[in-house]
mmCIF file of C-alpha atoms and ligand atoms in Angstrom:
data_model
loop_
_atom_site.group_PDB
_atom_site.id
_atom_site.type_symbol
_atom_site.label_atom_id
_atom_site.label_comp_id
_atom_site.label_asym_id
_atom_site.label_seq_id
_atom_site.Cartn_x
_atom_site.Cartn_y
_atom_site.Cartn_z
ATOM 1 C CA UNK X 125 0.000 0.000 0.000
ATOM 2 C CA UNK X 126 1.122 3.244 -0.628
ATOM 3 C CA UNK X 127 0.020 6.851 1.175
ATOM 4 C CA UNK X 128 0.837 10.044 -0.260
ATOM 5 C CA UNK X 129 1.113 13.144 1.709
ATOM 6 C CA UNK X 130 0.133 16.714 0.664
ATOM 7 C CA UNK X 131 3.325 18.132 1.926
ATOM 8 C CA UNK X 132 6.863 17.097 1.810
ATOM 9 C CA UNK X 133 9.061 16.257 5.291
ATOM 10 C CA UNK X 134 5.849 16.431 7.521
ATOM 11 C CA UNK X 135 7.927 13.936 9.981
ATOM 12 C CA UNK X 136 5.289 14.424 12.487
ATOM 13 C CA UNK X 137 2.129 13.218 10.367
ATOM 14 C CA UNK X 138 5.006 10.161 9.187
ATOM 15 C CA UNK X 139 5.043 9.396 12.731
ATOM 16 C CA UNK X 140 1.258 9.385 13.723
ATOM 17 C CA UNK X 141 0.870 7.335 10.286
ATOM 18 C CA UNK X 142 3.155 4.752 10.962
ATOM 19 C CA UNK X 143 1.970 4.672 14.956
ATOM 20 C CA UNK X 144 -1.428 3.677 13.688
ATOM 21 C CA UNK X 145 -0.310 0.776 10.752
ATOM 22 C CA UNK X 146 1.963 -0.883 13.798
ATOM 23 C CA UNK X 147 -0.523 -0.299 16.585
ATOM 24 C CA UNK X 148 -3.399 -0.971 14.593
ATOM 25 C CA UNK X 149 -3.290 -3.380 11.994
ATOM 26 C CA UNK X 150 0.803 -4.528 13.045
ATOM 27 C CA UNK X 151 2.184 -3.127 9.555
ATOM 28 C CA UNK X 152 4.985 -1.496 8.626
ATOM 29 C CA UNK X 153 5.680 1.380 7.081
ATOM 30 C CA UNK X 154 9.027 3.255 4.983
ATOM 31 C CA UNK X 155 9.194 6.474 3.680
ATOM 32 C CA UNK X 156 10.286 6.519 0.430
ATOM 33 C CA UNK X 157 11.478 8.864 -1.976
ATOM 34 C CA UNK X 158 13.897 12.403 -1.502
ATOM 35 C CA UNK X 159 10.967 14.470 -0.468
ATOM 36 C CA UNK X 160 9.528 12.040 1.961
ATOM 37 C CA UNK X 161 5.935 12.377 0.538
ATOM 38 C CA UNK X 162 5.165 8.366 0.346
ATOM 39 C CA UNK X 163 4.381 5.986 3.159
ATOM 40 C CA UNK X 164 5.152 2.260 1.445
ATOM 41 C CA UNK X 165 3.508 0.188 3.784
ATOM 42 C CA UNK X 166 4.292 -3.458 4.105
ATOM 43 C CA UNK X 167 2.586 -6.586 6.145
ATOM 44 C CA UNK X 168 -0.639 -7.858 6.030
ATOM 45 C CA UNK X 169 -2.180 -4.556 4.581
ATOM 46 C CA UNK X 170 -5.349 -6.270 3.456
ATOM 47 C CA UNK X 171 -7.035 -5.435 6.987
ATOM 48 C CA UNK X 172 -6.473 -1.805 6.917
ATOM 49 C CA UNK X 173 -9.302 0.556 6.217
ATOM 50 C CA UNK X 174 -8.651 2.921 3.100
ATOM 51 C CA UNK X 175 -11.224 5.305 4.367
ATOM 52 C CA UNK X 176 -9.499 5.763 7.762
ATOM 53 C CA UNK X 177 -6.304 6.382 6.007
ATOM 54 C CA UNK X 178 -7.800 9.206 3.510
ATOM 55 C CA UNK X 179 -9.792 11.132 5.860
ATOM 56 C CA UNK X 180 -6.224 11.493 7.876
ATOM 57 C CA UNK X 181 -5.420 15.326 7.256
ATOM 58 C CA UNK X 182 -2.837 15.831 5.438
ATOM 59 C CA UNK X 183 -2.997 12.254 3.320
ATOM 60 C CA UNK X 184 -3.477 13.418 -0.433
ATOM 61 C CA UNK X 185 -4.552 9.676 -1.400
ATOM 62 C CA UNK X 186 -3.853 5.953 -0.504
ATOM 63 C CA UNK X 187 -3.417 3.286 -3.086
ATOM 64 C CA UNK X 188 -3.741 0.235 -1.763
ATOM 65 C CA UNK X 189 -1.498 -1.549 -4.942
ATOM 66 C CA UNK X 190 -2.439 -5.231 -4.045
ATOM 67 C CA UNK X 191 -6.202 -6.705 -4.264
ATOM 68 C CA UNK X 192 -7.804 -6.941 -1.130
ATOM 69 C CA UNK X 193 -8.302 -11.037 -1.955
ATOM 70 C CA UNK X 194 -5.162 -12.682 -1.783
ATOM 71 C CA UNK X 195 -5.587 -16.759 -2.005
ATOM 72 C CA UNK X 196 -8.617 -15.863 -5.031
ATOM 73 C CA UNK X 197 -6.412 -13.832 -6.376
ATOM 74 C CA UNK X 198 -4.317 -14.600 -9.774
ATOM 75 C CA UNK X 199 -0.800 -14.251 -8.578
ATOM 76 C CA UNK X 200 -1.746 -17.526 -7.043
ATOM 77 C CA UNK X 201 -2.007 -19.387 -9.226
ATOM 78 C CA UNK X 202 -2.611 -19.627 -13.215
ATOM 79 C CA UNK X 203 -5.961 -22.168 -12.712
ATOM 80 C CA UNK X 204 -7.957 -23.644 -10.775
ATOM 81 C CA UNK X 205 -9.637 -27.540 -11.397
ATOM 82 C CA UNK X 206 -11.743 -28.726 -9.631
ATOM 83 C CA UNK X 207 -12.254 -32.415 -10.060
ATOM 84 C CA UNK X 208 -15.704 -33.559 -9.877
ATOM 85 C CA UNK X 209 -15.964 -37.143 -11.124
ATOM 86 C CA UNK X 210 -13.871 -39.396 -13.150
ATOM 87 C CA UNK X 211 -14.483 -38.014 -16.495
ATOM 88 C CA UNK X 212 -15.763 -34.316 -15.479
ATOM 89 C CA UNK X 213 -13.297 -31.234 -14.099
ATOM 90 C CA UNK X 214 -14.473 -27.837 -13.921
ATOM 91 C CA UNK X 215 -11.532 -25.401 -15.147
ATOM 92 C CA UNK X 216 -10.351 -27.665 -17.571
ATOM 93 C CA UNK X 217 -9.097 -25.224 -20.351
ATOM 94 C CA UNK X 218 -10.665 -27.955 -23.023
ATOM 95 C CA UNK X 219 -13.509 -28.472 -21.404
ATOM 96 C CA UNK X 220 -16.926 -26.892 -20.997
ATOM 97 C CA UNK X 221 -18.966 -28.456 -18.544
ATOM 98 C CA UNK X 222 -23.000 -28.806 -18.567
ATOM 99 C CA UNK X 223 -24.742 -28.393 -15.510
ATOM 100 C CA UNK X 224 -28.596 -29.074 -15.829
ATOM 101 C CA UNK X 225 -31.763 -29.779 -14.330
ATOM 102 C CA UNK X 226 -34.951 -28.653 -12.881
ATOM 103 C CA UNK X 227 -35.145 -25.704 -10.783
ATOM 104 C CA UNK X 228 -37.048 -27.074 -8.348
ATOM 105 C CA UNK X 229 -37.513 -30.614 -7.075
ATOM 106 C CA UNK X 230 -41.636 -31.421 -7.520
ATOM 107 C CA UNK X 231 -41.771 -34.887 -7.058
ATOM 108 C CA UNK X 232 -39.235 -38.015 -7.083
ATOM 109 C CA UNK X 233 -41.119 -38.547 -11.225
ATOM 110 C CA UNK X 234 -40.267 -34.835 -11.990
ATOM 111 C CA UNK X 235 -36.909 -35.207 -11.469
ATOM 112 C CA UNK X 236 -36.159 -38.155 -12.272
ATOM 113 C CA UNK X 237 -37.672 -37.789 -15.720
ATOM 114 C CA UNK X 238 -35.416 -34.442 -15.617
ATOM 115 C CA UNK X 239 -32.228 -36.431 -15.060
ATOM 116 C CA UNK X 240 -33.332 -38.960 -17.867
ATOM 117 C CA UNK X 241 -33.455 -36.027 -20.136
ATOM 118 C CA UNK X 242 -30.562 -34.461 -19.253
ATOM 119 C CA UNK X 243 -28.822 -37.989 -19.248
ATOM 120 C CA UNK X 244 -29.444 -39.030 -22.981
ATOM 121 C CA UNK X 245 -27.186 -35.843 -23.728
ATOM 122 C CA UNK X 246 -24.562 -36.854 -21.757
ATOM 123 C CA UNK X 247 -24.518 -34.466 -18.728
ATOM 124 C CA UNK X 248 -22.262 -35.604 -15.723
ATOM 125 C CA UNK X 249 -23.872 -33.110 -13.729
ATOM 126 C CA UNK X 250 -27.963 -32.542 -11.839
ATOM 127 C CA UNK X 251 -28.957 -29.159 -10.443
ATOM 128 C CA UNK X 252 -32.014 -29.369 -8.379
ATOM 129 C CA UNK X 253 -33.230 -26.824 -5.654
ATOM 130 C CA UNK X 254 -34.332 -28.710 -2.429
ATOM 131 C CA UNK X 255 -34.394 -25.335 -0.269
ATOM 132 C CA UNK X 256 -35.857 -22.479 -2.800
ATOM 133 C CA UNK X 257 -35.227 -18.718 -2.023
ATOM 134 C CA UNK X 258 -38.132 -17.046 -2.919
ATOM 135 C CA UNK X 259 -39.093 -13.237 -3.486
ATOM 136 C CA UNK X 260 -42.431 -13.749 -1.805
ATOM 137 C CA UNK X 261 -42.911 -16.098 1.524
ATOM 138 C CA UNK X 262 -46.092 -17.619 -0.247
ATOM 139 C CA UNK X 263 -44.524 -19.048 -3.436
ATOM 140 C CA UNK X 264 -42.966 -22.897 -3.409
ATOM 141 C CA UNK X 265 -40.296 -22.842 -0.618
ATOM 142 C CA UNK X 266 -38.806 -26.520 -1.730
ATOM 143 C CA UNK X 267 -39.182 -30.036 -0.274
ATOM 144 C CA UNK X 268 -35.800 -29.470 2.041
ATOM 145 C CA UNK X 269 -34.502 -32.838 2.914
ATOM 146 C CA UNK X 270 -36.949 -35.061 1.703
ATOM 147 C CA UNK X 271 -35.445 -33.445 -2.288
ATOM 148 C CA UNK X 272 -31.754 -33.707 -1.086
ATOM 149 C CA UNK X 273 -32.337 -37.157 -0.765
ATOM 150 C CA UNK X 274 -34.546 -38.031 -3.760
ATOM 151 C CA UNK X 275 -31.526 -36.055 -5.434
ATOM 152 C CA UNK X 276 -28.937 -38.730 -3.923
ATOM 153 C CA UNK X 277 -31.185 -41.525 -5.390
ATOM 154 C CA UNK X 278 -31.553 -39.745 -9.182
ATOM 155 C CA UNK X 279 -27.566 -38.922 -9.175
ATOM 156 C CA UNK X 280 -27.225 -42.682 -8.320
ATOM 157 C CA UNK X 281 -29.552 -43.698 -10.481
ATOM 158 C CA UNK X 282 -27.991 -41.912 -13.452
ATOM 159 C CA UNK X 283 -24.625 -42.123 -12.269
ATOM 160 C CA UNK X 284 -24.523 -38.030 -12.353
ATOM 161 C CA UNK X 285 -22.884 -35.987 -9.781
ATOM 162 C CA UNK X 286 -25.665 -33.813 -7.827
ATOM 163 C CA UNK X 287 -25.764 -30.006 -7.133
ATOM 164 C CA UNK X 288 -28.220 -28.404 -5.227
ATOM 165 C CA UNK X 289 -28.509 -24.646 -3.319
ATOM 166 C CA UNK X 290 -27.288 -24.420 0.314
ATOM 167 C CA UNK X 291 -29.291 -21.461 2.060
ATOM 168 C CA UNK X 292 -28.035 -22.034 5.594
ATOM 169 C CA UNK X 293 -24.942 -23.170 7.846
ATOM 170 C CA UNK X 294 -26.719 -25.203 10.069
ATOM 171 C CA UNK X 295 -27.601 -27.653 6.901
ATOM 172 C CA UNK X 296 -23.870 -28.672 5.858
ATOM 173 C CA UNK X 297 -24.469 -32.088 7.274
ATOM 174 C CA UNK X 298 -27.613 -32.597 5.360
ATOM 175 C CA UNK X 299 -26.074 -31.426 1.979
ATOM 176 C CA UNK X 300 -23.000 -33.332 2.563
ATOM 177 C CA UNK X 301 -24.878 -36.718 3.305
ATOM 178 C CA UNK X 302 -27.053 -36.036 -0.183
ATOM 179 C CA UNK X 303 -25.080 -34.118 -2.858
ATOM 180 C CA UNK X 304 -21.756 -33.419 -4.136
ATOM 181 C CA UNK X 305 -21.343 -29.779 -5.085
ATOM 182 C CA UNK X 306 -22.815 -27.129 -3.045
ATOM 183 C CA UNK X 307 -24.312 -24.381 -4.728
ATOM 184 C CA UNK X 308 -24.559 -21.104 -2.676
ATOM 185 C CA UNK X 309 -26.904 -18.442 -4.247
ATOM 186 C CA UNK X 310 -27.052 -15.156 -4.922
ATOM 187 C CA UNK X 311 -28.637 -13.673 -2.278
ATOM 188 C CA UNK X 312 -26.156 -15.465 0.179
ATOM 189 C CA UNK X 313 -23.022 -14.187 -1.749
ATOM 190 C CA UNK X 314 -22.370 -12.522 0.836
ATOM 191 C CA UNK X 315 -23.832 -14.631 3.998
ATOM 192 C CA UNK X 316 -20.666 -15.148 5.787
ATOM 193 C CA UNK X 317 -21.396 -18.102 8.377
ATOM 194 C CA UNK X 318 -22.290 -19.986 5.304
ATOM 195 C CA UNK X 319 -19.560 -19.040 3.319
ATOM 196 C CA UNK X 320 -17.386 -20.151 6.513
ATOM 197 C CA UNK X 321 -19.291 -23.282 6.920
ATOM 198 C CA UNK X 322 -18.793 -24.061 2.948
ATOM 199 C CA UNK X 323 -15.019 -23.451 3.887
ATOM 200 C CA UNK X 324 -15.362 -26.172 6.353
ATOM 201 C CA UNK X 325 -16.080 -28.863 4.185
ATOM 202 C CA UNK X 326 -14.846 -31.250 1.702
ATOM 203 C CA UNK X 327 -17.227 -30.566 -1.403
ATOM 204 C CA UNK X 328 -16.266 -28.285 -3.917
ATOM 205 C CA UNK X 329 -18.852 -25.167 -3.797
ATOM 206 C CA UNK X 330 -20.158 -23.319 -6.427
ATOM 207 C CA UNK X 331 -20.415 -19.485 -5.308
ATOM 208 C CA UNK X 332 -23.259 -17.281 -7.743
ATOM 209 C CA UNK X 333 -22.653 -13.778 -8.018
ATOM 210 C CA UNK X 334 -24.949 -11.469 -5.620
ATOM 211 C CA UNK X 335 -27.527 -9.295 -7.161
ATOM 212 C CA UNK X 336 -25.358 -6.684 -6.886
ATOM 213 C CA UNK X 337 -21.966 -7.045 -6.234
ATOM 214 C CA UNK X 338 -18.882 -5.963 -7.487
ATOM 215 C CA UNK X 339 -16.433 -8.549 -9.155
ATOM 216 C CA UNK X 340 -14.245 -7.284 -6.171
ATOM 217 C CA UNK X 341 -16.665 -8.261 -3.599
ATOM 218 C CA UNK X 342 -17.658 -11.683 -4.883
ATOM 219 C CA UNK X 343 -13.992 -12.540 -4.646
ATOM 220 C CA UNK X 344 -13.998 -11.500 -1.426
ATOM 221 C CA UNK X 345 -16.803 -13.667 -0.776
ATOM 222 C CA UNK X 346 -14.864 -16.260 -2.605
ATOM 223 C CA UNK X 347 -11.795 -15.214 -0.442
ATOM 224 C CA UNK X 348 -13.917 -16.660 3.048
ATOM 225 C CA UNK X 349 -14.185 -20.237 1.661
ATOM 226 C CA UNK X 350 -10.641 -20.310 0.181
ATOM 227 C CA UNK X 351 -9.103 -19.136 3.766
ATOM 228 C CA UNK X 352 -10.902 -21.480 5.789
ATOM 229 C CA UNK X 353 -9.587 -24.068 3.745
ATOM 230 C CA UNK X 354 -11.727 -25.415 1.069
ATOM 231 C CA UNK X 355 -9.777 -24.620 -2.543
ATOM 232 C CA UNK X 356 -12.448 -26.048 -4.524
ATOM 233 C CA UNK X 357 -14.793 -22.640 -5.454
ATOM 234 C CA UNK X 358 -16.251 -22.086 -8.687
ATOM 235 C CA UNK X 359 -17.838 -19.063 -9.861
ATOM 236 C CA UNK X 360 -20.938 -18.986 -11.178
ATOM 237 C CA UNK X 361 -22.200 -15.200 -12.565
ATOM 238 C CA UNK X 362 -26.125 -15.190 -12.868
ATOM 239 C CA UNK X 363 -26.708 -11.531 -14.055
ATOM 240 C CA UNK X 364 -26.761 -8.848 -11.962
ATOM 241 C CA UNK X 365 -29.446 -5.631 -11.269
ATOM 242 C CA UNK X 366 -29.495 -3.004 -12.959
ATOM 243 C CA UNK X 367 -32.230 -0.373 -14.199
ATOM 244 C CA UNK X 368 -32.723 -2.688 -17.193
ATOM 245 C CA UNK X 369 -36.486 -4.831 -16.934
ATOM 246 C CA UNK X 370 -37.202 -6.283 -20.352
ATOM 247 C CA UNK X 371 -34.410 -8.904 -19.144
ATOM 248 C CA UNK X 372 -34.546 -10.549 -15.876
ATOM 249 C CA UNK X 373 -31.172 -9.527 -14.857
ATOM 250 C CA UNK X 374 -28.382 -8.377 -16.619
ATOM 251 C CA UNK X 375 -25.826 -10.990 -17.826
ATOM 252 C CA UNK X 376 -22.066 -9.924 -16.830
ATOM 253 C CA UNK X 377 -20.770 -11.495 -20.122
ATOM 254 C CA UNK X 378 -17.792 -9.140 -19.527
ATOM 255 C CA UNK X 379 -16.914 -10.459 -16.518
ATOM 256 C CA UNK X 380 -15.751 -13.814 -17.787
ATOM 257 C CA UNK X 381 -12.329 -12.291 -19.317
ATOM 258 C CA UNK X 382 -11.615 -9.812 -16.319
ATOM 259 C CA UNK X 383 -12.362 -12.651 -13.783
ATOM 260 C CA UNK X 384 -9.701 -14.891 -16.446
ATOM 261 C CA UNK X 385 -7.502 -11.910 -15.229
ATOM 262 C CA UNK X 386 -8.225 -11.602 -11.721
ATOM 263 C CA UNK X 387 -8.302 -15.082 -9.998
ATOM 264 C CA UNK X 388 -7.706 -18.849 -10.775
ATOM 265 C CA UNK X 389 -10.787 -19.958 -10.164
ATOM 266 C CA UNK X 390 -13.203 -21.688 -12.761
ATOM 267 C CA UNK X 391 -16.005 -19.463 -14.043
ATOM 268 C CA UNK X 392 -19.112 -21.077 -14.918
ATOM 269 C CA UNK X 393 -22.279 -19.084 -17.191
ATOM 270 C CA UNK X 394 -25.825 -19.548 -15.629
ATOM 271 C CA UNK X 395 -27.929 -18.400 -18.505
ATOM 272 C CA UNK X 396 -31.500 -19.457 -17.172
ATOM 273 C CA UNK X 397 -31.702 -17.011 -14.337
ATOM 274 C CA UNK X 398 -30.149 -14.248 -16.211
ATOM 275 C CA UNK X 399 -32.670 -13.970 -19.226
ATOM 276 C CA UNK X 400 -35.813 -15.714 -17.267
ATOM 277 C CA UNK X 401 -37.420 -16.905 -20.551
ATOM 278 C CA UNK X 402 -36.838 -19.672 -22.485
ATOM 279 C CA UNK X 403 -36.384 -18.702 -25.966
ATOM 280 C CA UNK X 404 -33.656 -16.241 -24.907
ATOM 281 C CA UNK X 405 -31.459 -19.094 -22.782
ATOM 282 C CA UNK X 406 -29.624 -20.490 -26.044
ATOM 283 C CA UNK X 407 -28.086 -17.620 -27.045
ATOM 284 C CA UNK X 408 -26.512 -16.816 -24.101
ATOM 285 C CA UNK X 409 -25.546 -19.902 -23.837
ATOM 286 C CA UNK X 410 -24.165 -19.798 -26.446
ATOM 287 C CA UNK X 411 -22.118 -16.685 -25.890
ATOM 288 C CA UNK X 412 -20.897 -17.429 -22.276
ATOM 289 C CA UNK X 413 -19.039 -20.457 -24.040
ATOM 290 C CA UNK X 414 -17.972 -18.130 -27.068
ATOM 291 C CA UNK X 415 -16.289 -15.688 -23.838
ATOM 292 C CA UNK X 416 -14.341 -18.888 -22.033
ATOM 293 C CA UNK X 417 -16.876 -19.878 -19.549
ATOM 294 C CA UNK X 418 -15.680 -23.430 -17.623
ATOM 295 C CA UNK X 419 -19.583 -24.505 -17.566
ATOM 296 C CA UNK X 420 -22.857 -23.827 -18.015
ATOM 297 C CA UNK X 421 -25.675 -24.458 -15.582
ATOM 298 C CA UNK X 422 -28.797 -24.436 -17.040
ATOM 299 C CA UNK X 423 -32.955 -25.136 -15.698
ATOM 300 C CA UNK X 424 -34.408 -28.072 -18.108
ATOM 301 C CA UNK X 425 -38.072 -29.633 -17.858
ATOM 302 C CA UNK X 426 -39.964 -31.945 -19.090
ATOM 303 C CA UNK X 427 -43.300 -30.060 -18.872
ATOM 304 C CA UNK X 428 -41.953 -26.429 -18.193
ATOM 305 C CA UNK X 429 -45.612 -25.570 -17.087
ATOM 306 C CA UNK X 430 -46.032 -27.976 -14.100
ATOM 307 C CA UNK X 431 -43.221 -26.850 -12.382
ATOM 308 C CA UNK X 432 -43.421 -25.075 -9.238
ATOM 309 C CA UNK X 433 -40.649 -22.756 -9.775
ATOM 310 C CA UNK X 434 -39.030 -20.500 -12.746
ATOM 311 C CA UNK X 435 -41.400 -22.011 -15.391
ATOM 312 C CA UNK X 436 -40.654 -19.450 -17.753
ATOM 313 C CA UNK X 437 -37.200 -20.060 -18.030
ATOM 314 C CA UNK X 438 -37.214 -23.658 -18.479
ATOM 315 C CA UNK X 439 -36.228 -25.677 -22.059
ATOM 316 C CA UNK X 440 -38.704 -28.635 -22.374
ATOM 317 C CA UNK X 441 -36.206 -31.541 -24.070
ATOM 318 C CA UNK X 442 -36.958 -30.151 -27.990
ATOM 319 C CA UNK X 443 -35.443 -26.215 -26.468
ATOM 320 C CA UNK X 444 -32.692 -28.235 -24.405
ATOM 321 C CA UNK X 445 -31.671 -30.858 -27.497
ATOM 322 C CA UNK X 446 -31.003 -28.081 -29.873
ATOM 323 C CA UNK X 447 -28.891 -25.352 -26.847
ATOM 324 C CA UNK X 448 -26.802 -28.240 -26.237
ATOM 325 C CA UNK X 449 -26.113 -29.357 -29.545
ATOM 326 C CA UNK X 450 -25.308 -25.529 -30.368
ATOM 327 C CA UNK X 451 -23.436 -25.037 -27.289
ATOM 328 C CA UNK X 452 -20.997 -28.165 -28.393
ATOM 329 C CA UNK X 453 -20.462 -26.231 -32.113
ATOM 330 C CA UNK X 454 -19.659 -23.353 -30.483
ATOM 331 C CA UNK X 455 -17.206 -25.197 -28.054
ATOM 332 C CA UNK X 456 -16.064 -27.275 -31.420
ATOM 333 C CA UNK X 457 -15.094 -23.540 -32.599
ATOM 334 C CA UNK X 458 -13.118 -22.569 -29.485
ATOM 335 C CA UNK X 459 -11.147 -25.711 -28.915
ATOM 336 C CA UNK X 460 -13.492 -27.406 -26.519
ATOM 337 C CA UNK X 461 -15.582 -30.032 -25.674
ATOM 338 C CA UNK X 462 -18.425 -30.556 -23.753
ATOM 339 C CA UNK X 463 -18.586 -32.713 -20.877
HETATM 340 C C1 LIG M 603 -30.954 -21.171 -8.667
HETATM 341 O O1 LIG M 603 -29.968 -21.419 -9.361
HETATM 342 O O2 LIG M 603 -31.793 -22.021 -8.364
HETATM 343 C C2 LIG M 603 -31.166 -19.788 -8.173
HETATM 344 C C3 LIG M 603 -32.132 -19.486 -7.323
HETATM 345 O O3 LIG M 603 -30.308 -18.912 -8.711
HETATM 346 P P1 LIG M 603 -29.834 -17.459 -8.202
HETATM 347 O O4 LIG M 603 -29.270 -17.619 -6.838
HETATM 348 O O5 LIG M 603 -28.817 -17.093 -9.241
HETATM 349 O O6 LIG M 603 -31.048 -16.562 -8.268
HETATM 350 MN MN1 LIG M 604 -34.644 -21.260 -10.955
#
């Protein structure tokens, strides 16, 4: 970090400066430079608060140099993989993973029938939500457990692994007795006992981008499960808010090469929630690949109108044969496959 001062040689504002990093936050700090203007400050800067620093009189400005997120970050590492089965890593630069599945989890026939469909194309990987979180406390909150296990049974059944959305800390156990990848949602991005709970355990974690969060923050969110010592996080951006309504959020495409950038981690394209109808999904699809997404995760259905949740946005089999069969020419074209 670095902190510039208005004035040249103020030795006592160097002093109350450097008191602070030490007492403070235990860093160190070196004046550098003839006219003793800049504070270099060294140690584990990532704690201190910028907005302290700058409203110090006499500090022109503080540039903090290094990302806040150090483990997420790219001078890690060049790439994450995370190994899911076999014959199915996420982050594999050849590789584009499909995710897919029904929203929600009806009935043991519904998704089963979903995991047939998504089967016959191949897909090593079932979403499901067991635990739903809903705008409105009246709309279809999930079946909970009872879904986590019918998803254990269809991911057996169909020798798939099984992903489904973790809302709450207290349910680790649960999800780790019934699925393989936990998904954490949007609007828990930033829900930090379950972000320390996901760091706590063994299965790899798939972290959406909140509603409204900064690429910055959601690697900070990411940051939480990678210090507590699970490495296996995925990203998964999901569209984000903005004044826009004809679309149901608004897809980050150009996130995908800054995040490349930024951090290690594998970057998967959810393009269901992001355009919330089902003619629109494809193409998106089809352009997360065309960007270098790691894997798509996308809502399928038999009979899109007899589900409880998301209907809209669901491809019946005829919608979901024809996005996957465009998403693996436009893989073809950018030296992938998908898996
Ligand atoms: C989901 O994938 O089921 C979901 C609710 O997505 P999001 O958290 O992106 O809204
Ligand atoms: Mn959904």
């Amino acid at each position: 970090m670095l902190i510039v001062l208005k004035e040249k040689n103020h030795t006592a504002l160097i002093n109350e400066i450097s008191d602070l990093l030490e007492k403070k936050y235990g860093c160190q700090s070196h004046v550098i430079g003839q006219n003793r203007r800049v504070i270099a400050v060294t140690g584990e800067t990532a704690g201190i608060e910028i907005g302290l620093i700058e409203s110090i009189a006499g500090v022109k400005s503080v540039d903090r140099v290094d990302r806040p997120y150090k483990l997420a970050s790219r001078e890690q590492k060049d790439r994450t993989q995370v190994k899911i089965s076999r014959d199915c890593v996420i982050g594999d630069p050849a590789s584009v993973v499909m995710i897919a599945g029904p929203c929600s989890i009806d009935s043991e026939e519904q998704l089963m029938e979903t995991a047939a469909m998504a089967k016959k194309k191949g897909v090593k990987i079932l979403r499901g939500g067991a635990y739903k979180p809903r705008t409105g406390p009246y709309a279809f909150q999930g079946h909970g457990e009872k879904a986590l296990k019918m998803m254990k049974k269809a991911g057996e059944k169909y020798g798939m692994a099984t992903i489904s959305e973790i809302m709450k800390a207290d349910d680790i156990g649960i999800f780790e007795e019934n699925v393989d990848i936990l998904h954490i949602g949007a609007r828990n991005m930033q829900n930090y006992d379950l972000l320390k709970a996901a760091a706590k355990s063994k299965k790899p974690v798939m972290l959406k981008r909140g509603l409204a969060a900064t690429l910055e923050e959601w690697l900070l969110a990411a940051e939480y499960i990678l210090a507590g010592g699970n490495p296996n996080v995925m990203l998964c951006e999901r569209g984000i808010r903005t004044f826009e309504r004809e679309v149901r959020f608004t897809l980050c495409l150009g996130s995908i090469p800054a995040l490349r950038e930024l951090t290690h981690l594998p970057i998967i394209v959810d393009p269901s929630h992001a355009m919330g109808k089902t003619r629109w999904v494809k193409d998106v699809a089809l352009g997360g690949v065309a960007v270098g997404a790691d894997g798509l995760i996308i809502e399928i259905h038999p009979r899109p109108s007899e589900s409880m949740c998301d209907s809209a946005q669901l491809l019946d089999e005829e919608h979901w044969n024809d996005c996957y069969d465009s998403v693996a020419k436009v893989a073809e074209a950018v030296g992938k496959k998908v898996c």
